[in-house]
Each structure stands twice: as C-alpha cells, then as structure tokens.
Short mmCIF file of C-alpha atoms in Angstrom, two decimals:
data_model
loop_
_atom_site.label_atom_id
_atom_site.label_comp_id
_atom_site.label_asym_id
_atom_site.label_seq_id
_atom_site.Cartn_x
_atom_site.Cartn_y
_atom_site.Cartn_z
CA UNK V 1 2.19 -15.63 8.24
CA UNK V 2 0.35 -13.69 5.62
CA UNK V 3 2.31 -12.05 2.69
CA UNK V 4 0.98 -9.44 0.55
CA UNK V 5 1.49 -6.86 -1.88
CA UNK V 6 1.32 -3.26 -2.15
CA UNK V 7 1.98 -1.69 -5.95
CA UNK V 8 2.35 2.27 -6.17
CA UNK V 9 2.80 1.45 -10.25
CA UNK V 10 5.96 2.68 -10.71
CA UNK V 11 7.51 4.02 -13.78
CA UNK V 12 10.29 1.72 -14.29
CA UNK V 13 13.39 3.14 -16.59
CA UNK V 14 12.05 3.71 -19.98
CA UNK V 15 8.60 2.52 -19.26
CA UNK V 16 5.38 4.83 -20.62
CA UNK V 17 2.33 5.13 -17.99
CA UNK V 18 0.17 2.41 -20.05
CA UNK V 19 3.57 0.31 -19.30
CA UNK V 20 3.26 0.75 -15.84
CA UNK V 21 -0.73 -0.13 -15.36
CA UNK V 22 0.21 -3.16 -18.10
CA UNK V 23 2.75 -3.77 -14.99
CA UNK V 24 0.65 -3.67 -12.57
CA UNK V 25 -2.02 -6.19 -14.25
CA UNK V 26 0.92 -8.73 -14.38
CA UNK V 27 1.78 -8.26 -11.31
CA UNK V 28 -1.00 -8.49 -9.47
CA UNK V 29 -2.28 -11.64 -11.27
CA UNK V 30 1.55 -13.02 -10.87
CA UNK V 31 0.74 -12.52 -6.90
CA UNK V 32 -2.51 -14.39 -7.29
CA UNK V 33 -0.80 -17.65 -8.83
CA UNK V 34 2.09 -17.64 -6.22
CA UNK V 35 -0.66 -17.43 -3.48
CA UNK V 36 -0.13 -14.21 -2.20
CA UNK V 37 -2.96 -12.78 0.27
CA UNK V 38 -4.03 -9.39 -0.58
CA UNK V 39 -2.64 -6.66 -3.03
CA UNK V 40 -3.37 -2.86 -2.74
CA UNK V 41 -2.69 -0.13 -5.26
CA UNK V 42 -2.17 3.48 -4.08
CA UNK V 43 -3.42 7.08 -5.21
CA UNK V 44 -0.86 9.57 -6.56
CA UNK V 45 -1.68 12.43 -8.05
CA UNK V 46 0.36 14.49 -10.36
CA UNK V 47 3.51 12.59 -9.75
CA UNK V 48 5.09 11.68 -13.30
CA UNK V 49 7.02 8.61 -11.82
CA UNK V 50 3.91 7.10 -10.53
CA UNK V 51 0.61 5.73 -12.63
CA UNK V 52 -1.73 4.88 -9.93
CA UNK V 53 -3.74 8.08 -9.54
CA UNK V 54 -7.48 6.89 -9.23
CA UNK V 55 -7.10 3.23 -7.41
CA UNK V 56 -10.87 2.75 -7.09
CA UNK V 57 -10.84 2.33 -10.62
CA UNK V 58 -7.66 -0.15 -10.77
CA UNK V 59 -8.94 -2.38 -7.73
CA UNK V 60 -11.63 -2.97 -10.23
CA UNK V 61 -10.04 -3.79 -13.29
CA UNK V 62 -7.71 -5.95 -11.06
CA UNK V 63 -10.45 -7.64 -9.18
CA UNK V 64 -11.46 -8.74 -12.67
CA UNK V 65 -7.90 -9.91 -13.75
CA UNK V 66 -7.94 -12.06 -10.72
CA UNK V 67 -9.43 -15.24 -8.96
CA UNK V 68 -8.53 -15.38 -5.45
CA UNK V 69 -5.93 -12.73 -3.86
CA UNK V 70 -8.49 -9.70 -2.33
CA UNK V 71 -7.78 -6.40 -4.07
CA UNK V 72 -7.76 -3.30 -2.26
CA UNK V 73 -6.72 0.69 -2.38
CA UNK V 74 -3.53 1.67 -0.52
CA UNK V 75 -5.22 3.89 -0.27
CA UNK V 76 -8.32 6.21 -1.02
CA UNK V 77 -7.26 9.88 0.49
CA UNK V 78 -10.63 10.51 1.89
CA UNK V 79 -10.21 13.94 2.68
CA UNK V 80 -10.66 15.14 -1.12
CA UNK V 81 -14.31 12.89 -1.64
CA UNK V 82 -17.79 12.50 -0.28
CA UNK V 83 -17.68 9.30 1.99
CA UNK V 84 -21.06 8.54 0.57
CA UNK V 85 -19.46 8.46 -3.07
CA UNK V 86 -16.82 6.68 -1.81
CA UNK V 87 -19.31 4.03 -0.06
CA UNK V 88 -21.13 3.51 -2.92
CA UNK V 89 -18.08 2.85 -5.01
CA UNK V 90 -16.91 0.17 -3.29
CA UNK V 91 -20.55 -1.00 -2.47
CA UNK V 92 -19.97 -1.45 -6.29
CA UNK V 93 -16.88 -3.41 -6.18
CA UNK V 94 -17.86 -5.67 -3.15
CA UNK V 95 -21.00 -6.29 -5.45
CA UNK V 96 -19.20 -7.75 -8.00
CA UNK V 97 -16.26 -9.26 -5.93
CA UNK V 98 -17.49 -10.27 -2.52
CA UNK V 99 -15.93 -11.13 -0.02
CA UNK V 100 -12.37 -9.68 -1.67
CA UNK V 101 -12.29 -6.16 -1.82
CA UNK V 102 -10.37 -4.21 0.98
CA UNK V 103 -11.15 0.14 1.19
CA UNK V 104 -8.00 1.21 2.93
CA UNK V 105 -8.43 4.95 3.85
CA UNK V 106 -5.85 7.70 4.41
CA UNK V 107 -5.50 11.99 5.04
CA UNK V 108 -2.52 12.29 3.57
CA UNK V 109 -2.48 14.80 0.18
CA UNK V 110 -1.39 12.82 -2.10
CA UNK V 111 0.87 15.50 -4.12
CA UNK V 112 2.38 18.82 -4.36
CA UNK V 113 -0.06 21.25 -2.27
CA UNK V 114 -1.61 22.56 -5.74
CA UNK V 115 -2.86 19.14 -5.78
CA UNK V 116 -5.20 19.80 -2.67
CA UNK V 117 -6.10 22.44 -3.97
CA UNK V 118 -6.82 20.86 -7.29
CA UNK V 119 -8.96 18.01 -6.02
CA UNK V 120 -11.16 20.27 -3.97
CA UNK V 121 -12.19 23.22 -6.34
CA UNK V 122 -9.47 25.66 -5.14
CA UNK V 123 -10.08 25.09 -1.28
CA UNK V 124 -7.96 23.05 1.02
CA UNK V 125 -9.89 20.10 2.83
CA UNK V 126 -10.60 20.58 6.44
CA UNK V 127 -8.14 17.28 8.26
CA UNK V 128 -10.38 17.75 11.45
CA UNK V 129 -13.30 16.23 9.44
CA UNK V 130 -11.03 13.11 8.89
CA UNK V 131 -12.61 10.89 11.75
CA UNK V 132 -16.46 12.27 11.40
CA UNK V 133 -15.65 11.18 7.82
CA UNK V 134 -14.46 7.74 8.28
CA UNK V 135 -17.27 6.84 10.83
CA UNK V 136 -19.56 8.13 8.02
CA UNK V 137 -17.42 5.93 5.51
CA UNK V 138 -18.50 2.71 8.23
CA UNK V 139 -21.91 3.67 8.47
CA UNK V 140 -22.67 4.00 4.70
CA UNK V 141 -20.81 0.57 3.68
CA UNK V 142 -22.41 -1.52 6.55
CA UNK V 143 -26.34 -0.73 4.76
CA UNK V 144 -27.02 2.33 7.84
CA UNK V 145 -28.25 6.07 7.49
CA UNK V 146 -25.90 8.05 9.58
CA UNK V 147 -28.11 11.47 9.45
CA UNK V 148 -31.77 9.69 9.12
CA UNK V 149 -32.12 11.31 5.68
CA UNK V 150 -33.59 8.14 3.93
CA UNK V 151 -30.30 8.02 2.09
CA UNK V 152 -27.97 4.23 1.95
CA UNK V 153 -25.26 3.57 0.04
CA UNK V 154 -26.00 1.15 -2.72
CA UNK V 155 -26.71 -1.32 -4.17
CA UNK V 156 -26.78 -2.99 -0.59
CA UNK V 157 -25.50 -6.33 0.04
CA UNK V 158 -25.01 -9.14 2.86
CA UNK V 159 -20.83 -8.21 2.99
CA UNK V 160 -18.91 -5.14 2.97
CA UNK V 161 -15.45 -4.37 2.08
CA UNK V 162 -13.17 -4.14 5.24
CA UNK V 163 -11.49 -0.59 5.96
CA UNK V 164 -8.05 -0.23 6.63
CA UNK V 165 -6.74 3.18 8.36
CA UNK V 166 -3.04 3.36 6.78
CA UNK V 167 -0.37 5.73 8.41
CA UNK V 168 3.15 6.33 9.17
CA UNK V 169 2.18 7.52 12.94
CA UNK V 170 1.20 7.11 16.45
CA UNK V 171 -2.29 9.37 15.54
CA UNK V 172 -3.41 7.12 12.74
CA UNK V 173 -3.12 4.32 15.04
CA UNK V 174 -5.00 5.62 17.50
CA UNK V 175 -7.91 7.13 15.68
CA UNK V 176 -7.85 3.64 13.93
CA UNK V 177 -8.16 1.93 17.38
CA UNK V 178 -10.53 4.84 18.53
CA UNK V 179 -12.92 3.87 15.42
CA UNK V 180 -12.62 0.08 15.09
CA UNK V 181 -11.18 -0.53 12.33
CA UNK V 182 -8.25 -2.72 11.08
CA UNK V 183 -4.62 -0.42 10.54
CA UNK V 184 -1.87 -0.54 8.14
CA UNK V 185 1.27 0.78 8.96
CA UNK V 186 3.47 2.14 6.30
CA UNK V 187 7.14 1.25 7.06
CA UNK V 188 8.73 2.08 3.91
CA UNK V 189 7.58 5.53 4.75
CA UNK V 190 8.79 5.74 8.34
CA UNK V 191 11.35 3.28 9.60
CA UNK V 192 11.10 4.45 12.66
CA UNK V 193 8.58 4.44 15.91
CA UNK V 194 6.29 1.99 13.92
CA UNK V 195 6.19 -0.63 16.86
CA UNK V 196 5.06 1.97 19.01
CA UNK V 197 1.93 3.11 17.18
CA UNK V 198 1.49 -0.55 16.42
CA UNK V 199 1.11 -1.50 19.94
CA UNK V 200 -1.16 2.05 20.77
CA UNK V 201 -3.43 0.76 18.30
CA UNK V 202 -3.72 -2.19 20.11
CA UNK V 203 -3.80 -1.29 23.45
CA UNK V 204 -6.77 1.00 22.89
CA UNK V 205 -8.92 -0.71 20.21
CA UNK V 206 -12.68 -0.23 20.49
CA UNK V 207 -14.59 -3.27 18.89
CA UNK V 208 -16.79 -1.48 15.93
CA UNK V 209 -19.73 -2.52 13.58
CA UNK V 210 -16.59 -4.08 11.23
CA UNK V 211 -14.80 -6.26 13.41
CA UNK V 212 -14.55 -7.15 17.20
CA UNK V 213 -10.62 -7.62 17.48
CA UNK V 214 -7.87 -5.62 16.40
CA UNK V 215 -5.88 -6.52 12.88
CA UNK V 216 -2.77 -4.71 11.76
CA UNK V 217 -0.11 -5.34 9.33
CA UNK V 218 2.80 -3.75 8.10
CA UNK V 219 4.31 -2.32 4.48
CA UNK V 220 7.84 -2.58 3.69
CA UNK V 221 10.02 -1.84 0.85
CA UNK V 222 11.56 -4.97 -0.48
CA UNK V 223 14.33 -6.97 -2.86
CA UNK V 224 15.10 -10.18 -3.40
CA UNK V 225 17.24 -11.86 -5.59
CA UNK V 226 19.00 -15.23 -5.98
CA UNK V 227 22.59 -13.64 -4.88
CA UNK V 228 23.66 -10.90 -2.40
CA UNK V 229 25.33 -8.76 -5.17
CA UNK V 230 22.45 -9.10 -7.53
CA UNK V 231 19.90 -7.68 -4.41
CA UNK V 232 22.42 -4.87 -3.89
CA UNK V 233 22.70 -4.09 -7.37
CA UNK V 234 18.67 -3.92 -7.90
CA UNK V 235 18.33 -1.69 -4.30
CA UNK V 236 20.18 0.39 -5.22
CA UNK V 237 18.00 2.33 -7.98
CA UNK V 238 15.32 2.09 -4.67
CA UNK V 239 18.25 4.35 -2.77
CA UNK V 240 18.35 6.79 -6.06
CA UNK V 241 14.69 6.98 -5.85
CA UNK V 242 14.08 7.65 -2.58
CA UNK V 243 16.97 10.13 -2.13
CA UNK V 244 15.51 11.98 -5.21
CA UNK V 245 12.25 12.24 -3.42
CA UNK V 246 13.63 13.65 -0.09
CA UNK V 247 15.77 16.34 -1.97
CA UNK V 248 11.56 17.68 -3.58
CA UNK V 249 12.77 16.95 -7.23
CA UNK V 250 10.26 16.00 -10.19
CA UNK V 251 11.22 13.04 -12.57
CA UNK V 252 9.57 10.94 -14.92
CA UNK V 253 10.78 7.80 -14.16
CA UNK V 254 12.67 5.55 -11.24
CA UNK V 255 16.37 5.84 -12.15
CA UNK V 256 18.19 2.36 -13.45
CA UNK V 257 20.40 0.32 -11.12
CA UNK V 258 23.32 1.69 -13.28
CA UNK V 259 22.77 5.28 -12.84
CA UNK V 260 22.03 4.77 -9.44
CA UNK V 261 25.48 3.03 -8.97
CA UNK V 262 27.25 5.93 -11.07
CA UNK V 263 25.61 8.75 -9.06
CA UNK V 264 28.29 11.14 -7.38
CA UNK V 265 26.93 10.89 -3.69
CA UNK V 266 27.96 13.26 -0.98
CA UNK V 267 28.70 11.86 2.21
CA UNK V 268 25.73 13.71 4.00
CA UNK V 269 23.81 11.67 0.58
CA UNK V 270 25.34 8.74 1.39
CA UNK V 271 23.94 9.18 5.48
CA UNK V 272 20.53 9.34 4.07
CA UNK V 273 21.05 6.24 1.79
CA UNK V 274 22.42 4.40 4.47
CA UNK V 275 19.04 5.60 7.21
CA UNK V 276 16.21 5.02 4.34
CA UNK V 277 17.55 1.17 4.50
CA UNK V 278 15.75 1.57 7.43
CA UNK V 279 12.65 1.07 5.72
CA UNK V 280 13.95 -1.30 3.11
CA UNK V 281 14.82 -5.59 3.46
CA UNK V 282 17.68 -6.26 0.68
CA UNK V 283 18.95 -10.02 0.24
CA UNK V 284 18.49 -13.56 -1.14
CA UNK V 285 15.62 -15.57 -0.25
CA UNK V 286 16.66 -16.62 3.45
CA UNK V 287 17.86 -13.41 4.45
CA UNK V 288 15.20 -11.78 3.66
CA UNK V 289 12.88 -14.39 5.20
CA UNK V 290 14.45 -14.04 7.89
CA UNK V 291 14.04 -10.09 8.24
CA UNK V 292 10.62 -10.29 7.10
CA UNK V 293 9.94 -12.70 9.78
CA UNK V 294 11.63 -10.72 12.32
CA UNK V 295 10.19 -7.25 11.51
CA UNK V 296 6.64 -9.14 11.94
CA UNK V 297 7.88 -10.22 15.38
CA UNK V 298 8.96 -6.80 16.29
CA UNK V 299 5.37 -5.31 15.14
CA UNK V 300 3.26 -8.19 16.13
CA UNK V 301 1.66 -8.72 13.32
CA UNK V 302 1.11 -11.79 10.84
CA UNK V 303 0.86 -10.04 7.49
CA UNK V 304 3.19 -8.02 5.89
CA UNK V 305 2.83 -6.35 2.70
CA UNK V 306 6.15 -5.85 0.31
CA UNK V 307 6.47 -2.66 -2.26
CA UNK V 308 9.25 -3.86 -4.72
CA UNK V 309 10.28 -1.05 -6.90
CA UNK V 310 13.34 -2.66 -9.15
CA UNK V 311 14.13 -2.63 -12.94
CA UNK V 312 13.74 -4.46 -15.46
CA UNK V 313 10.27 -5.63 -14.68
CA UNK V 314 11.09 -9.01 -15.00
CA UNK V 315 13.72 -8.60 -11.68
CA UNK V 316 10.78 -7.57 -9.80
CA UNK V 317 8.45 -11.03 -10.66
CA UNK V 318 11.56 -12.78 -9.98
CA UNK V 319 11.59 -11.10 -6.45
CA UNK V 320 7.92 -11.90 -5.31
CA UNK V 321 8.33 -15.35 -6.62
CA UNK V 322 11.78 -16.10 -4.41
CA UNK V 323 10.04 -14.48 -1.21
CA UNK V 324 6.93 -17.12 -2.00
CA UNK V 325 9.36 -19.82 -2.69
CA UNK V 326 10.84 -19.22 0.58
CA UNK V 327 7.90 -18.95 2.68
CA UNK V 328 6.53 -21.81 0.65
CA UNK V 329 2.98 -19.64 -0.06
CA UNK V 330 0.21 -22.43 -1.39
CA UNK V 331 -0.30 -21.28 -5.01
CA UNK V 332 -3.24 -20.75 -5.90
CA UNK V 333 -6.01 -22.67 -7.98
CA UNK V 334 -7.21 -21.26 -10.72
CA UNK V 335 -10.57 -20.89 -11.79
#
C-alpha cells in the first residue's frame, strides 16, 4: 500500500507564517527520505491558522526541495481561475519536474464568503461551470485546443501532470468518474458516507484522455506516537482545533495539547469531540497500522494520505517516521 502526505501548513502554537512554510519544507523533504509516495499542499485563504494560501507556488518550491516523492496541490479551487492559467502553470511545473507533479482540483471556497467574493472581483463564481471547467483543465494540459482558437497551453511537453478531483461527497465522485479522472476523498473532512461515493466513483468511471482505469485514495487525519498516552495527549490539540472550527471562530494558531486538555468542555462539546474521531486514527505504530490498513480495506483503495496536525513540530516528524517504520516504506535514495 501507498502512503502519502497531505500538509494544510498549519500554524503550530507560537509558530509565525514563515515558521509554518519553513515547516512545511522539512516536512515534505522528511517524507521524501522515509519513502513516502506523494505529498499535497492545500489552498486557504484568509485563514490566520493556516499558511498555505497559493499551493501552485509551494508545489514548486517543494518540487525543488525534493528528489523523488511527486508534489501536488490539495488542492487548486478552480472555480476562482482561468483553467487555461491554471494549465499553463502546471505545464510549468511538469516542465521542470516530470513525471512528479499531481494538479488536484476542487469547488469548494476556500474561506469566509468575502473570500469568493475577493478572489473574483466582487462577483461570486458560477459552481455549474465546475465540470465544463475541468474538461477544459484536461484538454489544455494534454497539448489540445478545446475551442479551435489556435490557443495551447504551454510550453508543451511529452507528460502531463495527473488531475485529482478531491471531495467530501457522493457528487465529486461522480463527476470525477463522469470525467475520467483519478479522485481523492477527504475523510478528515467527512467521516462519514465516504465508502459510498468511493464505490459510485467506481462503478461509473468513464476511461478519459488521462487514464483508462479508475484510481482513488483517501485523506485522513492522523497521530502516532511511541505510547498510547503520548498519541492521546498530541490528539487532543487536533479535537481543540477542530471543535474551534465547527463553532465559526477565528484564531491565529492551533491550540497546544495543554490547553486543549484544560479546556472546560460541555457535554454536547464533548459529543462532537468524541464524532470528529471519526475522521481521525490516534495510537502507537501497530494500532494505527492496523486502522490505516483497515480504513483502506473499507474504501478500496491502496493509498492513503495522512494530515498530522500536532505540536511541537518535532512530535509531528516523529509521527510520519513511526507510521513508515511500521509499514516498513523503502527510503528513499538520494540524489
């Protein structure tokens, strides 16, 4: 089985934003040495906890950092760009990295609704363009001229990066399968119904200029450390977080395992901690081996990609490098 990595470059307690890309740098070339497959960064925008606004930009600068793992965006909200622009951006990246970047593509807003409007000169973007936009998207990165204009996306090339449709429901998976392309699905968003869009995409895949067969894989939130009260202790600053986020509050940075573990939680708080660990594998290295394994059984897949959010930043190398220990990932060889 495949194991990856997806990074939302988090603002860890006490951490600046130039912190948090540093972070993600050493993280991502961490990854690479411990053999991991892929890693993905995501776009955020106007979110104080989170660095990783402009991931086209960061899959580049990581590509660089890197020798083998393939670098990706996790992902580019299409609705807010040109797909041309897009195209030719990653036409860029594939250029110089070849064979390793990945374009994972998604609708959702990325912020506050301001933000929409913010991104798209004061109007909101039209979501029924979505699919006409990702065929587009294919078209341009595969060397064709969807309109007959006399207009490709350069520079051209022999490969192009893969697209990935990532969502949290049963419609993603279906307009990926509809389109042909590969699909992400984000568990550590929605813990539930996940196998179900999984197996629509599927069951009703359409072979497409990219790729003949369906892929899929799966994101999870993850922690692993050497002892069960350690993993508990790091989670729960992930339960904090998350909580925070579901209650629409603004904060600069994820909260520390200590304040999460001093936090006065209601009971009706403590019934959404307890359903978010839905979305989230806590252990040591078997157990979570073991879950990881099992949730990849459940979705049918043979990658999954882990989002550990845990402080200090040292806790969460520590993490990635159990879960590879335990799988026994080949390191890599540098170049």
């Amino acid at each position: 089985m495949k194991l990856s990595v997806l990074d939302q470059s988090p603002l860890l307690p006490g951490m600046t934003p130039h912190d948090a890309l540093q972070q993600t740098t050493e993280l991502a070339k961490w990854t690479d040495e411990l053999g991991f497959h892929r890693y993905w960064v995501s776009e955020h925008h106007s979110t104080e906890s989170l660095a990783g606004s402009a991931p086209e930009i960061l899959v580049s600068h990581l590509a660089a950092h890197t020798n083998n793992i393939r670098i990706g965006s996790g992902g580019v909200l299409l609705p807010h760009y040109s797909s041309y622009k897009v195209a030719e951006a990653f036409r860029v990246l594939e250029t110089l990295h070849p064979g390793r970047i990945d374009l994972g593509v998604g609708r959702a807003p990325g912020g506050m609704p301001n933000v929409n409007l913010a991104l798209n000169k004061g109007k909101l973007p039209t979501i029924e363009d979505y699919p006409a936009q990702v065929e587009e998207l294919m078209a341009y990165l595969h060397g064709q001229d969807p309109y007959g204009q006399e207009v490709y996306a350069t520079p051209r090339g022999e490969t192009a990066p893969r697209v990935w449709m990532l969502g949290s429901s049963g419609t993603s998976a279906r307009l990926a399968a509809d389109l042909g392309t590969s699909y992400s699905f984000a568990h550590f968003i929605n813990g539930r119904g996940g196998t179900r869009a999984m197996d629509r995409y599927k069951r009703y895949f359409s072979p497409s200029m990219q790729q003949g067969e369906p892929q899929g894989n799966i994101s999870v939130f993850v922690v692993c450390a050497e002892t069960n009260e350690e993993a508990e202790y790091l989670a729960s600053s992930l339960d904090l977080a998350l909580l925070r986020i579901e209650q629409g509050g603004r904060h600069t940075h994820f909260p520390s395992s200590d304040e999460a573990i001093h936090h006065p939680y209601t009971m009706a708080e403590l019934d959404r901690v307890q359903e978010n660990r839905n979305r989230i594998i806590v252990g040591t290295p078997d157990e979570v081996k073991t879950s990881i394994e099992q949730l990849a059984e459940e979705y049918n897949v043979e990658e999954v990609m882990l989002n550990t959010i845990v402080s200090p930043f040292e806790k969460r190398l520590k993490s990635y490098e159990l879960i590879a220990e335990a799988f026994k990932l080949t390191p890599s060889l540098q170049k």
